[in-house]
XYZ file of C-alpha atoms in Angstrom:
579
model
C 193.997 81.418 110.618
C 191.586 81.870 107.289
C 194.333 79.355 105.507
C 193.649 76.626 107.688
C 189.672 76.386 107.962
C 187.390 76.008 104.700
C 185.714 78.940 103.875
C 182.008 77.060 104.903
C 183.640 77.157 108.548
C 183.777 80.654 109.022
C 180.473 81.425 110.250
C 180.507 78.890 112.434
C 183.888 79.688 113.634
C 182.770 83.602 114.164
C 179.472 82.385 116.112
C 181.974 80.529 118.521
C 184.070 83.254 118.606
C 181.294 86.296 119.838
C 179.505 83.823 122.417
C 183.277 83.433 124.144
C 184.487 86.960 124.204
C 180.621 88.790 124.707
C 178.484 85.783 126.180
C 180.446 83.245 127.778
C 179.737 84.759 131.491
C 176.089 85.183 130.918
C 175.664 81.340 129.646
C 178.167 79.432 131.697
C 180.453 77.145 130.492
C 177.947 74.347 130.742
C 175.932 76.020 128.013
C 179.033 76.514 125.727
C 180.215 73.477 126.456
C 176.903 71.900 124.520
C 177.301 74.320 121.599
C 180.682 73.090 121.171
C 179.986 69.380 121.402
C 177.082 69.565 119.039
C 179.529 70.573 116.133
C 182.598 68.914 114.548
C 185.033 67.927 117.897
C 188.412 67.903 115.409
C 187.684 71.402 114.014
C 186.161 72.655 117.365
C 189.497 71.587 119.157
C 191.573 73.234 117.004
C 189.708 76.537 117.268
C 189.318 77.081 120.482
C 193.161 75.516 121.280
C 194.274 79.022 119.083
C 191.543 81.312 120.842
C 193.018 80.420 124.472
C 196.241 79.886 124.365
C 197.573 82.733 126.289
C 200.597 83.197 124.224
C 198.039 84.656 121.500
C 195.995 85.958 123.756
C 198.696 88.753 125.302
C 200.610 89.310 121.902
C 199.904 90.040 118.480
C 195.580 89.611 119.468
C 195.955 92.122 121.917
C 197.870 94.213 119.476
C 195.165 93.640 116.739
C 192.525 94.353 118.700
C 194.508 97.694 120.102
C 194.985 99.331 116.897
C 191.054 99.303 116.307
C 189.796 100.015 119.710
C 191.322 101.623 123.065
C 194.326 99.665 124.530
C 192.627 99.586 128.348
C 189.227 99.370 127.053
C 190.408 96.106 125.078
C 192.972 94.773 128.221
C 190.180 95.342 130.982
C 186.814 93.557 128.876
C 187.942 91.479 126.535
C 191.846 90.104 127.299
C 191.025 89.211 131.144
C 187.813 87.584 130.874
C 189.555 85.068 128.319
C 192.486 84.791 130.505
C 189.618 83.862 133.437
C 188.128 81.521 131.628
C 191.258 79.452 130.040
C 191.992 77.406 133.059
C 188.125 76.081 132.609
C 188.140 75.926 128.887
C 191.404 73.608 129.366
C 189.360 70.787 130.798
C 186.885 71.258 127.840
C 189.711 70.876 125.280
C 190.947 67.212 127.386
C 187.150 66.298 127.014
C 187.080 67.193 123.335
C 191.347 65.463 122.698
C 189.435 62.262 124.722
C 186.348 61.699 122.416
C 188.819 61.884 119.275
C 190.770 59.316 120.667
C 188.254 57.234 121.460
C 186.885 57.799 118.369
C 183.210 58.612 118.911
C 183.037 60.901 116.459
C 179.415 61.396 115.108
C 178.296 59.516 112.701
C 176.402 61.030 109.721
C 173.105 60.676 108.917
C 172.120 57.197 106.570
C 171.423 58.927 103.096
C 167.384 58.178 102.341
C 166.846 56.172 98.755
C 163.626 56.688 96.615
C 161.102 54.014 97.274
C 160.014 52.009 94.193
C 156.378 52.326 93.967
C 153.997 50.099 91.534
C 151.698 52.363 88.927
C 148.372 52.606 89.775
C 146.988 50.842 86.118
C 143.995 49.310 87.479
C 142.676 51.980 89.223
C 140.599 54.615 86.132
C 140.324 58.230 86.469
C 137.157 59.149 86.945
C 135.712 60.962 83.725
C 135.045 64.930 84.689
C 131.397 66.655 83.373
C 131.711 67.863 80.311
C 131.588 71.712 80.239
C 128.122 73.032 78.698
C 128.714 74.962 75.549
C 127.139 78.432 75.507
C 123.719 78.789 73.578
C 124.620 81.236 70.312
C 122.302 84.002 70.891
C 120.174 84.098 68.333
C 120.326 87.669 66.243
C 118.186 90.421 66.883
C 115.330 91.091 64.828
C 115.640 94.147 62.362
C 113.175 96.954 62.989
C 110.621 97.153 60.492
C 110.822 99.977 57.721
C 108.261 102.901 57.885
C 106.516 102.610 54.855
C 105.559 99.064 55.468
C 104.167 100.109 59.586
C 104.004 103.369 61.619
C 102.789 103.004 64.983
C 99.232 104.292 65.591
C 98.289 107.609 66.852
C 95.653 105.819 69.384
C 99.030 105.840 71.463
C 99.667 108.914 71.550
C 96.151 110.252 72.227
C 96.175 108.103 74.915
C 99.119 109.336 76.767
C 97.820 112.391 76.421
C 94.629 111.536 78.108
C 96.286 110.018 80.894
C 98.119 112.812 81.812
C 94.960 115.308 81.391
C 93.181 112.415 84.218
C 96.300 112.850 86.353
C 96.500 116.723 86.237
C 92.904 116.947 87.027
C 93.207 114.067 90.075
C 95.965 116.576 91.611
C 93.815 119.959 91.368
C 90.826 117.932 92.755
C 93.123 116.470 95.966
C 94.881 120.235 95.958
C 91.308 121.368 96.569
C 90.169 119.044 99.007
C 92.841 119.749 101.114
C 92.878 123.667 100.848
C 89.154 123.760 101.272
C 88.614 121.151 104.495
C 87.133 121.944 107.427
C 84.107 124.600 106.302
C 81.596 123.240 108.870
C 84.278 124.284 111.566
C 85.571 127.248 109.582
C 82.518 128.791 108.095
C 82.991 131.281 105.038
C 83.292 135.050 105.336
C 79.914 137.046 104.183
C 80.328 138.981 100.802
C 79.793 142.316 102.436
C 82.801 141.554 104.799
C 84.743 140.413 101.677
C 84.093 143.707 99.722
C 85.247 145.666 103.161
C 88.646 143.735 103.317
C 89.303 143.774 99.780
C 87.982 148.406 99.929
C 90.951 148.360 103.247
C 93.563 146.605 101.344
C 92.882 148.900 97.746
C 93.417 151.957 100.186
C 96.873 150.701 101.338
C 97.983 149.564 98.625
C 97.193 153.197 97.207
C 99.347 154.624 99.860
C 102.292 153.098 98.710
C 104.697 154.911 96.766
C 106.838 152.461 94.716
C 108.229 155.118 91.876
C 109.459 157.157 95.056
C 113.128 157.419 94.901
C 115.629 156.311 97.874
C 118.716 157.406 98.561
C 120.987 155.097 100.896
C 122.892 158.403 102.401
C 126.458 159.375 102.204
C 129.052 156.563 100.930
C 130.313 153.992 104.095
C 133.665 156.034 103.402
C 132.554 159.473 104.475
C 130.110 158.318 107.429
C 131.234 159.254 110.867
C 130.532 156.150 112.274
C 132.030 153.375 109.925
C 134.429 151.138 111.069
C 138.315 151.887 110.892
C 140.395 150.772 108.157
C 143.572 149.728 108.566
C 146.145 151.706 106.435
C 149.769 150.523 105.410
C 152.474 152.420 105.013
C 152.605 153.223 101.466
C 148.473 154.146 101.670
C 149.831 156.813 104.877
C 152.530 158.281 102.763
C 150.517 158.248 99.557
C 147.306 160.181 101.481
C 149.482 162.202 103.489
C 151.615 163.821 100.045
C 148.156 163.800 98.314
C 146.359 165.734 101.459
C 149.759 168.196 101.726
C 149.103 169.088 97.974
C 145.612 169.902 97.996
C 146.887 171.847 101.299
C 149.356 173.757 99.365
C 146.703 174.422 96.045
C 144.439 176.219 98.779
C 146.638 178.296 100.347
C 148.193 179.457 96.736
C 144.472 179.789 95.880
C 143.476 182.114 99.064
C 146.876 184.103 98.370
C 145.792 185.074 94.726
C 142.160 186.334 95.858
C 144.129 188.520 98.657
C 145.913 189.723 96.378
C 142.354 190.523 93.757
C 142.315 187.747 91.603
C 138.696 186.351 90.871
C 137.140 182.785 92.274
C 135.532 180.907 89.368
C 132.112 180.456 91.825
C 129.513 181.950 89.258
C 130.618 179.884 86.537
C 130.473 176.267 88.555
C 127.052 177.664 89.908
C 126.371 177.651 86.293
C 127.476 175.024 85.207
C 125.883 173.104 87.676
C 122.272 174.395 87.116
C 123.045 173.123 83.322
C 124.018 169.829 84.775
C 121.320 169.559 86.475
C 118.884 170.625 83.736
C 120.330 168.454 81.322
C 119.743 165.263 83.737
C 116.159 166.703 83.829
C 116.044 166.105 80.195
C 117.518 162.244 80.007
C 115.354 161.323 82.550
C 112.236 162.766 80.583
C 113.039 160.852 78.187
C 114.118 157.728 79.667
C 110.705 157.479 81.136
C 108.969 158.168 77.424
C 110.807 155.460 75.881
C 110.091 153.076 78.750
C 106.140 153.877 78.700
C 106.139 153.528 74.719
C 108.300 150.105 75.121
C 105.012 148.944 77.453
C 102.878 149.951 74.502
C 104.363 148.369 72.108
C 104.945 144.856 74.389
C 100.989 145.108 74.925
C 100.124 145.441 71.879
C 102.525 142.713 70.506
C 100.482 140.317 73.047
C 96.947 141.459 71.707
C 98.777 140.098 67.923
C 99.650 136.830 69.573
C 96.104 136.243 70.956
C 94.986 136.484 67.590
C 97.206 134.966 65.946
C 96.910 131.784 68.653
C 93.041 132.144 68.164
C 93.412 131.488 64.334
C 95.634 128.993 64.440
C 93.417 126.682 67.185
C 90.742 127.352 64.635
C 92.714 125.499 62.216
C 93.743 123.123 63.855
C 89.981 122.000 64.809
C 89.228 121.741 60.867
C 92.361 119.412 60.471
C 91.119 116.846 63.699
C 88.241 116.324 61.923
C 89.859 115.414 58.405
C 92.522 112.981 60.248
C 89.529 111.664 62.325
C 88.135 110.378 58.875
C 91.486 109.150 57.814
C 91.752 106.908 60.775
C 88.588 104.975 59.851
C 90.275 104.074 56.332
C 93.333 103.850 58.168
C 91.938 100.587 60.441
C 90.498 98.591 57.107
C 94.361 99.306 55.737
C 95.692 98.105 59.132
C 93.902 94.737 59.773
C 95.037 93.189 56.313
C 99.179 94.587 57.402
C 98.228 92.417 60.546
C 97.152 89.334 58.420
C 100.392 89.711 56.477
C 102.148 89.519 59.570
C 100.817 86.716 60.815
C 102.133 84.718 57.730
C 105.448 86.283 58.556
C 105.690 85.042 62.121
C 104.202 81.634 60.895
C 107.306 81.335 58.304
C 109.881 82.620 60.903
C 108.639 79.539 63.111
C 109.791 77.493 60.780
C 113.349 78.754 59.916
C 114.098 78.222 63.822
C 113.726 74.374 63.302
C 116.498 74.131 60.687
C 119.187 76.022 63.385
C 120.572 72.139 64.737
C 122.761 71.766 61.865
C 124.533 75.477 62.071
C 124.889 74.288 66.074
C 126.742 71.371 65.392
C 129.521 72.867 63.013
C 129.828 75.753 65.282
C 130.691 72.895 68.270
C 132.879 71.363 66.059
C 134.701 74.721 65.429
C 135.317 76.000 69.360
C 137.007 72.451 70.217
C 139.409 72.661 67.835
C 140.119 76.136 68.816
C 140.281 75.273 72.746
C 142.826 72.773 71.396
C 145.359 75.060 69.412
C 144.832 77.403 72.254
C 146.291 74.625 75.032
C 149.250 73.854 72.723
C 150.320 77.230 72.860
C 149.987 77.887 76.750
C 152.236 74.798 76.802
C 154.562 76.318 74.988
C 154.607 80.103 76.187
C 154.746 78.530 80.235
C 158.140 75.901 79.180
C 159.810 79.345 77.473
C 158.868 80.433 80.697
C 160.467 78.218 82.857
C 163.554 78.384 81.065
C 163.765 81.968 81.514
C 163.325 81.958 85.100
C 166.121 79.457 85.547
C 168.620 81.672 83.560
C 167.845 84.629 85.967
C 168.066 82.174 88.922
C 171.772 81.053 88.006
C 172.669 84.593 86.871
C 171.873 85.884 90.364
C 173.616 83.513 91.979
C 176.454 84.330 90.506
C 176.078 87.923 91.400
C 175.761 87.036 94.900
C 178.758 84.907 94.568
C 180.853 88.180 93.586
C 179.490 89.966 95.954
C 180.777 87.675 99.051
C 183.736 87.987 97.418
C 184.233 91.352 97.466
C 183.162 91.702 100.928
C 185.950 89.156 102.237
C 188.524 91.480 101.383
C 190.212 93.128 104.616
C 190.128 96.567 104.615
C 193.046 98.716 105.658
C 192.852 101.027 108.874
C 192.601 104.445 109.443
C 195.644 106.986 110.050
C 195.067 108.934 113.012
C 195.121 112.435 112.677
C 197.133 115.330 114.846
C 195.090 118.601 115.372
C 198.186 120.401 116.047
C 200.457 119.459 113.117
C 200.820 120.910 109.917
C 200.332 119.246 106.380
C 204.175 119.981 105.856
C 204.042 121.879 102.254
C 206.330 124.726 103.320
C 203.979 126.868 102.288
C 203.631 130.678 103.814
C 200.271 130.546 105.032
C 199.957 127.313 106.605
C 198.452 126.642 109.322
C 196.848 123.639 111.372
C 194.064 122.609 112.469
C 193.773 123.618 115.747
C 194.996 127.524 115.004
C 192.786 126.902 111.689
C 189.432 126.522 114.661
C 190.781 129.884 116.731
C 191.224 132.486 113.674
C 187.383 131.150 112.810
C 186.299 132.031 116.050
C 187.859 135.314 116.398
C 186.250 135.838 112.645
C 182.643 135.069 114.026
C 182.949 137.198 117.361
C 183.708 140.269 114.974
C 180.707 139.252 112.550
C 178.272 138.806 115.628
C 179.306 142.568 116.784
C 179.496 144.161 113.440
C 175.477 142.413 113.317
C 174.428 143.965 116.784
C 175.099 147.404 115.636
C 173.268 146.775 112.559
C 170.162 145.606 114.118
C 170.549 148.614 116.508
C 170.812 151.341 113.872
C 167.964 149.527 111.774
C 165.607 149.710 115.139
C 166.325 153.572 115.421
C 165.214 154.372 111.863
C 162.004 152.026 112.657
C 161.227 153.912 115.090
C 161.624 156.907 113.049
C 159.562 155.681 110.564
C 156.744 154.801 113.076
C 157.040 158.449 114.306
C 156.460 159.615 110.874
C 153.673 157.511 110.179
C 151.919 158.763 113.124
C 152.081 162.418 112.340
C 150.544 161.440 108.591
C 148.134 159.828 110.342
C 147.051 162.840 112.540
C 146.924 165.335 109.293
C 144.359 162.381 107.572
C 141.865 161.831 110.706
C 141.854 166.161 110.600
C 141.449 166.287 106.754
C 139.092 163.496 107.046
C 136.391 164.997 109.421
C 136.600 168.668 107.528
C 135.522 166.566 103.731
C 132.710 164.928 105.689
C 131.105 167.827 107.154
C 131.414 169.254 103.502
C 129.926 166.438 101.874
C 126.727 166.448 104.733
C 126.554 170.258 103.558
C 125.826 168.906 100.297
C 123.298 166.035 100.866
C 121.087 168.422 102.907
C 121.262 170.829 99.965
C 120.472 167.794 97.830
C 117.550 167.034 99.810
C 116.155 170.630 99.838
C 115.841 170.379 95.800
C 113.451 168.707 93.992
C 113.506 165.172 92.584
C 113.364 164.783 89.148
C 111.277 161.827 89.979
C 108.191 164.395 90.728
C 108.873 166.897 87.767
C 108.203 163.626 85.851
C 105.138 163.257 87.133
C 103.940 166.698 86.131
C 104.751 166.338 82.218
C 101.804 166.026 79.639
C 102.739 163.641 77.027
C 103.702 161.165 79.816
C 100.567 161.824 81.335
C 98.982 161.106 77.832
C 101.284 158.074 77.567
C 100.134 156.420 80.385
C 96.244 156.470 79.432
C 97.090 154.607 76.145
C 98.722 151.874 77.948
C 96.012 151.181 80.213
C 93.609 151.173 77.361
C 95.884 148.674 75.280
C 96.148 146.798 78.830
C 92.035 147.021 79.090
C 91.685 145.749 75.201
C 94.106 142.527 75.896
C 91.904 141.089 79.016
C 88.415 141.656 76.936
C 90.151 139.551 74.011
C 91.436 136.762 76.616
C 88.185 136.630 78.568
C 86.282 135.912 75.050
C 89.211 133.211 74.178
C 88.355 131.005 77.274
C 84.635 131.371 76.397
C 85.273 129.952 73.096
C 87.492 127.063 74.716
C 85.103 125.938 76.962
C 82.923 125.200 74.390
C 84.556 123.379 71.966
C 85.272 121.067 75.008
C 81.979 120.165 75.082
C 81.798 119.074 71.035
C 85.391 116.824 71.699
C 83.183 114.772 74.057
C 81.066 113.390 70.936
C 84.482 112.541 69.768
C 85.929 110.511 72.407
C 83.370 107.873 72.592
C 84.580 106.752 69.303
C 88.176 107.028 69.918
C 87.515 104.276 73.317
C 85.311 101.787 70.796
C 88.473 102.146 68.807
C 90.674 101.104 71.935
C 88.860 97.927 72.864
C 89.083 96.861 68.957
C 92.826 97.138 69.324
C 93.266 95.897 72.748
C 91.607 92.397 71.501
C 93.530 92.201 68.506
C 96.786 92.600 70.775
C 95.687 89.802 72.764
C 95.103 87.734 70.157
C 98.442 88.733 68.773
C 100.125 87.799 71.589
C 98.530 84.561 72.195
C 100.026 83.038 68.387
C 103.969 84.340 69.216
C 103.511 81.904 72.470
C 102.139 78.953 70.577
C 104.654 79.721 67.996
C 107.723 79.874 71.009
C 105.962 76.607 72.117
C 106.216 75.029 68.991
C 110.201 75.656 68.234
C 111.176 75.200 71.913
C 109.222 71.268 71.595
C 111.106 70.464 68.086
C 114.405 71.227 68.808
C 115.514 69.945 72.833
C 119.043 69.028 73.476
C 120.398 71.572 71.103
C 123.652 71.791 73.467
């Protein structure tokens, strides 16, 4: 059948061929008969002449079909609706052998010619803005070198002064709004002061801050703590370390029954020697950490003096600079003449700028030109590129149908039962292959159940063993904590070293120095802060001179300002239309 339709009539001829075996009852054959009609009546004829005839139809298509699918399954859906349906398809083939005799066959479709059409010469193109070029930035001015100007220290004292205003605006609006309200909330008397102030002294007295605390037995000894949850390496481990300090007491109770001596004196000894020796370490902590205050107190009494002498000096040097400053002003107004001329001569450089912006015009259109040539060129390499990969995958896809128009071959059906036929000793099919596999798995599931039952056995073993370890640690547990409360209420009765401290001379001594070093430091401050407050007073003398000095600068900055604007003016007014 593929030799005697083109290969472009195979899709059409398989459409035809699905809506007649799968569709033609849900359609009708009024439907189909419109399909049909609509394409090529010769070719249709012949088609559907081969699919009906019924001498196809119950021979070698049947048989076709057969080997694929199931013989009724193919007789009952597919061979008797098309054996319905022929009588009625008959009439459609008459209708179809009548048209091509009369020869109304359709007619194709007039091909559609290119319509001259006259050029549009008189009609211009309108002419498109011109794009504005980008004004060259001009380049920044260069910073100018210290020796020639250094900004004045006016500045600076002025920040300074501003931030001294603004610390003082905040304490007076902190005050204000801590001390509101003293009509409503009158002030407490002095002599109720003093009796507040004599209550709080006498509790504060009471305190004891060097006291030492102890927090009690460690959380693992109390009686109360929570449980911990042990696993099983932790129970074994406690348990064999619990059964050998069992054993080392019985062997030890065995050799004084039988006169040996217990080593008690000499750990009572050795503990009183403990214990004196931490007596010691802490007697001497405490030395070294009341001789480290001395020596931090009096390092702070240096630094007061030190800080004293050094504000001294720096008074004597404010007055020298203040004398340098005046000098420093006559100096300052001829830089500021000099300037002037400067600026004046810049003015004029700007005005001779036109030229440079017309050769640097003339230089960005040709390179927007060599730029377009060569996007021409890069997008035609371009298209050529893309038309090789177009033609190169259609003649991959060309392969492809190619290869898929092949037939493929069928199947063999296979036989459970039957053997592959190598006369070979153990060979077997498939079938017997399926039984010996599940024979093999019912002995593996059993020989699994009795494993799982002998591992659940020693589990439960194990769980049995665990408990008993666990019994011999709760007993061994309670016996070390009631040792270790015999211990802290021993500890308790004795006496801290804490108040043997207390009780030593040369720390006694020790602490008077410090608070006479302590006494010496706030005498020395309180005289500092007298000194201070005075000097304030002489800087005010000062600072009138420093604001006549201000108002001097701030007019010469105005005028300053008002010859760069004239000057701006000036260049702006001789060179328009620059672009």
């Amino acid at each position: 059948m593929r030799g005697d339709f083109h290969r472009g009539c195979l899709n059409i001829s398989g459409v035809v061929c699905y809506i007649a075996i799968f569709l033609l009852e849900d359609i009708g054959l009024q439907r189909f008969s419109k399909i049909i009609k609509s394409q090529d009546i010769s070719k249709m004829h012949k088609f559907l002449s081969f699919l009906f005839r019924i001498s196809n139809l119950t021979t070698w298509i049947q048989g076709e079909w057969s080997l694929i699918y199931d013989a009724a399954y193919v007789e009952q859906n597919w061979i008797g609706p098309l054996l319905r349906w022929s009588p009625r398809v008959e009439e459609l083939l008459e209708q179809l052998s009548r048209r091509m005799s009369s020869g109304s066959l359709p007619k194709k479709a007039p091909a559609s010619h290119t319509q001259p059409k006259e050029f549009a010469l008189t009609k211009p193109k309108p002419r498109s803005l011109p794009i504005p070029e980008p004004i060259p930035a001009q380049q920044k001015h260069q910073p100018v070198k210290p020796n020639i100007f250094k900004p004045p220290k006016e500045q600076q004292l002025l920040e300074e002064l501003r931030q001294k205003n603004r610390q003082k605006a905040q304490r007076v609006l902190y005050e204000a709004n801590t001390q509101q309200f003293k009509c409503a909330k009158p002030q407490k008397s002095e002599k109720t002061t003093k009796a507040l102030s004599e209550i709080k002294q006498a509790q504060d007295a009471e305190l004891k801050f060097d006291a030492v605390f102890t927090s009690g037995t460690p959380s693992t000894h109390k009686v109360n703590s929570l449980p911990i949850r042990l696993n099983t390496t932790t129970i074994l481990r406690e348990g064999a370390l619990y059964n050998k300090q069992l054993e080392g007491e019985v062997r030890r109770l065995e050799r004084v029954a039988e006169g040996a001596s217990e080593p008690s004196g000499f750990l009572q000894w050795q503990q009183q020697m403990r214990e004196r020796d931490e007596r010691e370490q802490h007697h001497l902590q405490e030395q070294r950490h009341l001789e480290g205050k001395i020596s931090h107190v009096e390092a702070a009494l240096a630094r007061t003096r030190i800080t004293h002498s050094n504000q001294q000096r720096a008074q004597l040097k404010k007055e020298e600079t203040a004398e340098l400053m005046r000098g420093y002003a006559a100096r300052r107004l001829q830089e500021e003449r000099g300037m002037k001329e400067l600026v004046e001569q810049v003015g004029e450089g700007h005005k001779n700028s036109r030229v440079a912006r017309a050769k640097l015009h003339d230089f960005k259109q040709r390179v927007v030109r060599e730029v377009c040539e060569q996007s021409r060129e890069l997008l035609a390499r371009a298209l050529d590129e893309a038309q090789e990969e177009m033609s190169r995958k259609l003649e991959l896809i060309g392969q492809i149908r190619a290869i898929e128009s092949i037939p493929r071959t069928q199947p063999k059906l296979l036989d459970d039962t039957e053997t592959a036929g190598h006369a070979l000793l153990g060979e077997m099919s498939l079938a017997e292959l399926r039984e010996r596999l599940c024979v093999l798995r019912a002995a593996q599931e059993r020989h699994l159940q009795d494993r799982k039952e002998h591992i659940q056995q020693e589990k439960k073993d194990r769980e049995q063993l665990l408990l008993d370890q666990l019994d011999n640690i709760a007993t061994y547990r309670t016996a070390m904590e009631l040792a270790a409360e015999h211990r802290q209420e021993e500890r308790v009765c004795r006496p801290s070293p804490r108040e043997l401290l207390q009780e030593d001379e040369r720390l006694q001594a020790l602490r008077h120095t410090l608070q006479e070093k302590q006494q010496q430091r706030q005498q020395l401050t309180h005289t500092h802060t007298h000194k201070h407050t005075q000097h304030a007073h002489k800087h005010t003398n000062t600072h009138t001179l420093k604001q006549w000095d201000q108002r001097k600068k701030a007019l010469e900055d105005h005028q300053w300002e008002e010859l760069e604007k004239r000057l701006q003016k000036s260049v702006h007014q001789g060179a328009p239309n620059t672009v």
